[in-house]
Coordinates of C-alpha atoms in Angstrom, one line a residue:
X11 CA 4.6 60.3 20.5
X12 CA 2.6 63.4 20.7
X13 CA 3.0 64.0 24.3
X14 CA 6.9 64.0 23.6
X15 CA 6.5 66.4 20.4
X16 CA 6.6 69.8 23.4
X17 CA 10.5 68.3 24.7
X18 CA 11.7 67.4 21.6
X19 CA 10.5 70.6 20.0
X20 CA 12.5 72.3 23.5
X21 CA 15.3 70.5 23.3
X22 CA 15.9 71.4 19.3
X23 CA 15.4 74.9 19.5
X24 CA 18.0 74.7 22.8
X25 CA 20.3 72.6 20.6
X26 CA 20.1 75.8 17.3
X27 CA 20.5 78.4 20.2
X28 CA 23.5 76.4 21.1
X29 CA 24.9 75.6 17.8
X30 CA 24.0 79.1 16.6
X31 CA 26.4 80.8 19.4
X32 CA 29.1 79.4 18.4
X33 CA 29.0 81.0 14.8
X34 CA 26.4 84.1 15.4
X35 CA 28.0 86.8 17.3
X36 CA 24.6 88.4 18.0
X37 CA 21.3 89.4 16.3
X38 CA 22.4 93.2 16.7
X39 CA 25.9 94.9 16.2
X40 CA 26.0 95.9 19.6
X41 CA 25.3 92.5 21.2
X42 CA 28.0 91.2 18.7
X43 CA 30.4 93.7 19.8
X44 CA 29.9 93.1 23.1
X45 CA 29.9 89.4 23.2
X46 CA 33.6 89.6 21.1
X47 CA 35.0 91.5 24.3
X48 CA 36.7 88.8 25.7
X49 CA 38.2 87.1 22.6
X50 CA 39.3 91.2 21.7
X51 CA 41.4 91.2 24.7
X52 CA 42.9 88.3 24.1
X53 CA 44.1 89.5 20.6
X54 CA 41.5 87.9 18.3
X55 CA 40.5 90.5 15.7
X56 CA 37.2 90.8 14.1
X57 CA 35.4 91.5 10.6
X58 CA 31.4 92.3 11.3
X59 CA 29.2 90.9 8.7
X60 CA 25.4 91.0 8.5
X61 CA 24.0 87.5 7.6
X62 CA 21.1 86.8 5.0
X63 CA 20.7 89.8 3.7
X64 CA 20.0 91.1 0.5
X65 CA 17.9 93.4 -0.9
X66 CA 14.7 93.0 -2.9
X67 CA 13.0 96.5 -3.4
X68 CA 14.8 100.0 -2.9
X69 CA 13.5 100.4 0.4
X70 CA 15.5 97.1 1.5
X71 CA 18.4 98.3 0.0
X72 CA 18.4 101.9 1.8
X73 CA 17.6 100.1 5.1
X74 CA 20.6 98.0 4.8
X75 CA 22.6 100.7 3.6
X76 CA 21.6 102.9 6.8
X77 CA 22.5 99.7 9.0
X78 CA 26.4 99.3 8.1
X79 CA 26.5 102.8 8.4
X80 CA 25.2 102.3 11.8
X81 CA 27.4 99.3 12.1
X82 CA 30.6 101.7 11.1
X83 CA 29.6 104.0 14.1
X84 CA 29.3 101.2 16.7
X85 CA 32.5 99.1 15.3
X86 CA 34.7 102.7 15.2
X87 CA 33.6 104.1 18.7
X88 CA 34.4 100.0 20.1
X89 CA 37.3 100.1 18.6
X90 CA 38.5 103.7 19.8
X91 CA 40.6 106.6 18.1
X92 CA 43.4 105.1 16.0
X93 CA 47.0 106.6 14.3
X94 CA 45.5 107.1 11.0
X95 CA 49.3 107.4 9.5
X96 CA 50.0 103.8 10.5
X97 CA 48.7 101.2 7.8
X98 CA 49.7 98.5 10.4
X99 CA 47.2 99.3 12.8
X100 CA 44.6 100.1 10.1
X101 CA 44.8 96.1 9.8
X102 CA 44.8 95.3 13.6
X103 CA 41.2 96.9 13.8
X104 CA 37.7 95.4 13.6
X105 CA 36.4 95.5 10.3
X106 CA 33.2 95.0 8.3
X107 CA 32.2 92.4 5.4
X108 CA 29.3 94.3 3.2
X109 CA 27.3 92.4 0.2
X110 CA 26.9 94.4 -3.1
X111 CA 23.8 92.7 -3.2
X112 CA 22.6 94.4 -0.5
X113 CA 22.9 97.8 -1.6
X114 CA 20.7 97.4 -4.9
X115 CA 17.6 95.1 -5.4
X116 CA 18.9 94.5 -9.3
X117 CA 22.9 93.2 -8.2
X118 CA 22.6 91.4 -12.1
X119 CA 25.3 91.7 -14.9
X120 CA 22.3 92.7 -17.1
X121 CA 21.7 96.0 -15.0
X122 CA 25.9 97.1 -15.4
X123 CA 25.1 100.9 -16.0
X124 CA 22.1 101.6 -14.1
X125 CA 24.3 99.9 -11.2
X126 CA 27.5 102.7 -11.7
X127 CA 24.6 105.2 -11.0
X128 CA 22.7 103.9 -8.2
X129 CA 25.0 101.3 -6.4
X130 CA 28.4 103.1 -6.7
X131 CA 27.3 106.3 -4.9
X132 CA 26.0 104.1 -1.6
X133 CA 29.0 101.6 -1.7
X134 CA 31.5 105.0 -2.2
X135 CA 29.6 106.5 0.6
X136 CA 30.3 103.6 3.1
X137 CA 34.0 103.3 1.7
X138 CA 34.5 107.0 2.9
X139 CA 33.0 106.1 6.1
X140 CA 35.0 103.4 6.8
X141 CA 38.2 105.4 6.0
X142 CA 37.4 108.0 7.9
X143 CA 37.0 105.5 10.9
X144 CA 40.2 103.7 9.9
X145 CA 38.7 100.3 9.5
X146 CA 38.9 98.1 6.9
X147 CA 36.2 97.0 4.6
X148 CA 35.9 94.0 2.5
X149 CA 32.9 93.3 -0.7
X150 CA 31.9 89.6 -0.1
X151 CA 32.1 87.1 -2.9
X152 CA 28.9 86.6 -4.8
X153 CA 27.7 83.7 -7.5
X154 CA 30.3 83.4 -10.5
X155 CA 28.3 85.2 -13.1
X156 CA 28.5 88.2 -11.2
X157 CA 32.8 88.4 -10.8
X158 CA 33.3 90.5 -13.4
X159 CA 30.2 93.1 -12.6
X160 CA 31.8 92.9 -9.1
X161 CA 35.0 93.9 -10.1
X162 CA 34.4 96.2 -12.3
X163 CA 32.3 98.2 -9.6
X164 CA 35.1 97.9 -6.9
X165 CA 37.5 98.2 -9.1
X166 CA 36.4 102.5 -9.5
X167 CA 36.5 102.7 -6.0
X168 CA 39.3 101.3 -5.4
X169 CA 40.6 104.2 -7.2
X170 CA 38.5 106.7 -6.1
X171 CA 41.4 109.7 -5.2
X172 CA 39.2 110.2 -2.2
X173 CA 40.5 107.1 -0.7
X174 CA 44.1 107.9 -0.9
X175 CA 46.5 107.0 1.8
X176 CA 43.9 104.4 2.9
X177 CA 45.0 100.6 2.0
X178 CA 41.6 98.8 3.7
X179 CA 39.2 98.5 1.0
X180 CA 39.3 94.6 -0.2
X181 CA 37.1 91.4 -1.1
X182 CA 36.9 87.9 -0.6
X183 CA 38.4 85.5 -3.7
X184 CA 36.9 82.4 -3.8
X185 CA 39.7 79.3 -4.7
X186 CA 37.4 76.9 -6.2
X187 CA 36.7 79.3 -8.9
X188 CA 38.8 78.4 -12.2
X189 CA 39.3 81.9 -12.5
X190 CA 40.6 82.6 -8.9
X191 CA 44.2 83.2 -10.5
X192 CA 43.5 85.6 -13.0
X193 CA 40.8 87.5 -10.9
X194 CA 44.7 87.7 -8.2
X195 CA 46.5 88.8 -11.7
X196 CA 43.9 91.8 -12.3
X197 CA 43.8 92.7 -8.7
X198 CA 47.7 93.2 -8.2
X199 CA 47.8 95.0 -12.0
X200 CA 44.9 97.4 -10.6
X201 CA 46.9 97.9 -7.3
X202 CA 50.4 99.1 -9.2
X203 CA 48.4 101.4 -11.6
X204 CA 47.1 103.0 -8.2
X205 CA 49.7 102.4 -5.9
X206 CA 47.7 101.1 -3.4
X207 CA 47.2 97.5 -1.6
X208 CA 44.1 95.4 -1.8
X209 CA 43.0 93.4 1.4
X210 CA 42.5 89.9 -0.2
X211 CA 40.6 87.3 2.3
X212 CA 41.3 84.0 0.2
X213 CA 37.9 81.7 1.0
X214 CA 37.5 78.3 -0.4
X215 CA 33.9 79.2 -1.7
X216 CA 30.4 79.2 0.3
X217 CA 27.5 78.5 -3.2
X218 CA 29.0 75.1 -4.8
X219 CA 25.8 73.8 -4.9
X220 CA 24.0 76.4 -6.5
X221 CA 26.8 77.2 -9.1
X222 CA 27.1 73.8 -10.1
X223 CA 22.8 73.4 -10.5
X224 CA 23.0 76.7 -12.3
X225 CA 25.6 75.7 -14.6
X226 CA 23.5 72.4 -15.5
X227 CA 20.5 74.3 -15.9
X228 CA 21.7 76.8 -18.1
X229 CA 23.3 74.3 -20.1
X230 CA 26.8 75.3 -19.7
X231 CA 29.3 72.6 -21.5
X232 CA 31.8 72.9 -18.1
X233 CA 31.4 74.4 -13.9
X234 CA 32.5 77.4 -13.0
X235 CA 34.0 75.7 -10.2
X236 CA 35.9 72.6 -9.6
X237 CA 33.9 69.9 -8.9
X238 CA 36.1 68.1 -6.3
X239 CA 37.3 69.0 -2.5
X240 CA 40.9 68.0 -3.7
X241 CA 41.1 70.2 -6.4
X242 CA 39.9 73.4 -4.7
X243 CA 42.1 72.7 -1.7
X244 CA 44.9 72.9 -4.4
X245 CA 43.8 76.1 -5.7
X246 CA 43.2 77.7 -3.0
X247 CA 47.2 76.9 -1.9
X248 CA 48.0 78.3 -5.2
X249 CA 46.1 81.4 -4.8
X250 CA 47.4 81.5 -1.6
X251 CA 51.6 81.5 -3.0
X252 CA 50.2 84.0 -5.9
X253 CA 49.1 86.6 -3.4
X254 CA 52.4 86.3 -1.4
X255 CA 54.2 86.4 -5.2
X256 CA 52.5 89.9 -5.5
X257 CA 53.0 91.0 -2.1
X258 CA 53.5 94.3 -2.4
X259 CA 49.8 94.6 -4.3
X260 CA 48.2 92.7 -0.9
X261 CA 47.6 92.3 2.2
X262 CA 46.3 88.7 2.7
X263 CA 43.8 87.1 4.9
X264 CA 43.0 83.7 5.0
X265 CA 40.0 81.9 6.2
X266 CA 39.7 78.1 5.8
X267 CA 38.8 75.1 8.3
X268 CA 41.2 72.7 7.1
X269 CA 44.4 72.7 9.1
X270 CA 46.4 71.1 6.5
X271 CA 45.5 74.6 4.5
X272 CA 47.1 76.3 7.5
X273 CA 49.7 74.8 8.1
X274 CA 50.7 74.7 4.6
X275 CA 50.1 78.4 4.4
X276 CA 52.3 79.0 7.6

């Protein structure tokens, strides 16, 4: 046994490098970016997003901040000078998935105004540099208590007059949230009061596990979520014909394994 520990041990970490290629672009934007050269060319489009990461002290927050910047510069100058009139290729580019959580060490409901003044500025910052790029941007979903602390803060810079004429900024809604239809609702009311278009990606939801333990241990009487596969498949079709229902409030993205989901959306 423990002169076959070395070859299993080799053969494992050969199988992760493996299994990790096929979901990891690369451990730097620029090896990402160059690895999605070929799929690029054959028309596959791309949204960058920095895995893990999520800030615990100020300084981690500032480093990760200075990183998407640096990932704006590498994504913009790969993707190369666009027609910053045309909306349709704004959507044709590479973008970038950010988490709010990353940009503050204290991303909690309980911190809401000392996040306006120290969170906003950062996330405003890398909206301007996006638009300025002409790529799009989209806020990641986080756990469930923190919706409506993340909606509120995208929700003023969404509005932010210094964005006008650029329809990119967006987030992830997650369908097996119970309150994925009224979170669509608020969204599309927010884009006619500004007259601009959210980029929606509907996603079936990545912390089940953890929302359903945190719900026991708080001693919530229900979930956050729904507690069967069926059930968020449902809702996430529904979501999915409320988003086309509001269409001129959207532009929708869908991600989902399931190819029943696709071809029901198609």
């Amino acid at each position: 046994g423990r002169s076959g520990e070395p070859v299993i041990r080799q053969a494992l970490r050969q199988a992760m490098r493996i299994l990790g290629g096929q979901f990891v672009l690369g451990q730097t934007i620029d090896e990402a970016l160059a690895n999605a050269e070929d799929e690029a060319e054959e028309g596959y489009r791309f949204s960058f997003d920095m895995l893990g990461e999520a800030a615990r002290t100020a300084d981690d927050a500032e480093r990760y901040a200075a990183r998407y910047h640096e990932a704006v510069e590498a994504i913009a100058a790969w993707a190369g000078s666009p027609d910053m009139r045309d909306e349709q290729e704004l959507h044709l580019r590479p973008g970038l998935s950010v988490k709010l959580s990353a940009l503050h060490p204290r991303y909690h409901p309980a911190h809401e105004g000392r996040l306006r003044d120290e969170l906003l500025p950062p996330l405003r910052d890398l909206a301007l540099a996006m638009r300025e790029a002409w790529l799009p941007l989209t806020i990641d979903a986080e756990e469930a208590d923190r919706l409506e602390l993340s909606l509120e803060l995208m929700g003023r810079v969404f509005a932010d007059p210094a964005l006008e004429g650029w329809n990119g900024f967006g987030l992830a809604v997650q369908a097996y949230l119970k309150r994925a239809l009224p979170v669509i609702d608020w969204l599309a009311a927010q884009a006619a009061m500004s007259g601009r278009r959210w980029c929606v990606r509907l996603v079936k939801g990545a912390y089940w596990d953890a929302e359903v333990k945190r719900a026991q241990v708080d001693g919530h009487a229900g979930y956050p979520v729904y507690t069967r596969k069926p059930n968020t498949d449902v809702a996430y079709l529904a979501c999915a014909k409320r988003l086309f229902e509001h269409g001129a409030a959207f532009y929708p993205q869908f991600a989902t394994h399931n190819a029943h989901t696709i071809a029901a959306i198609h």
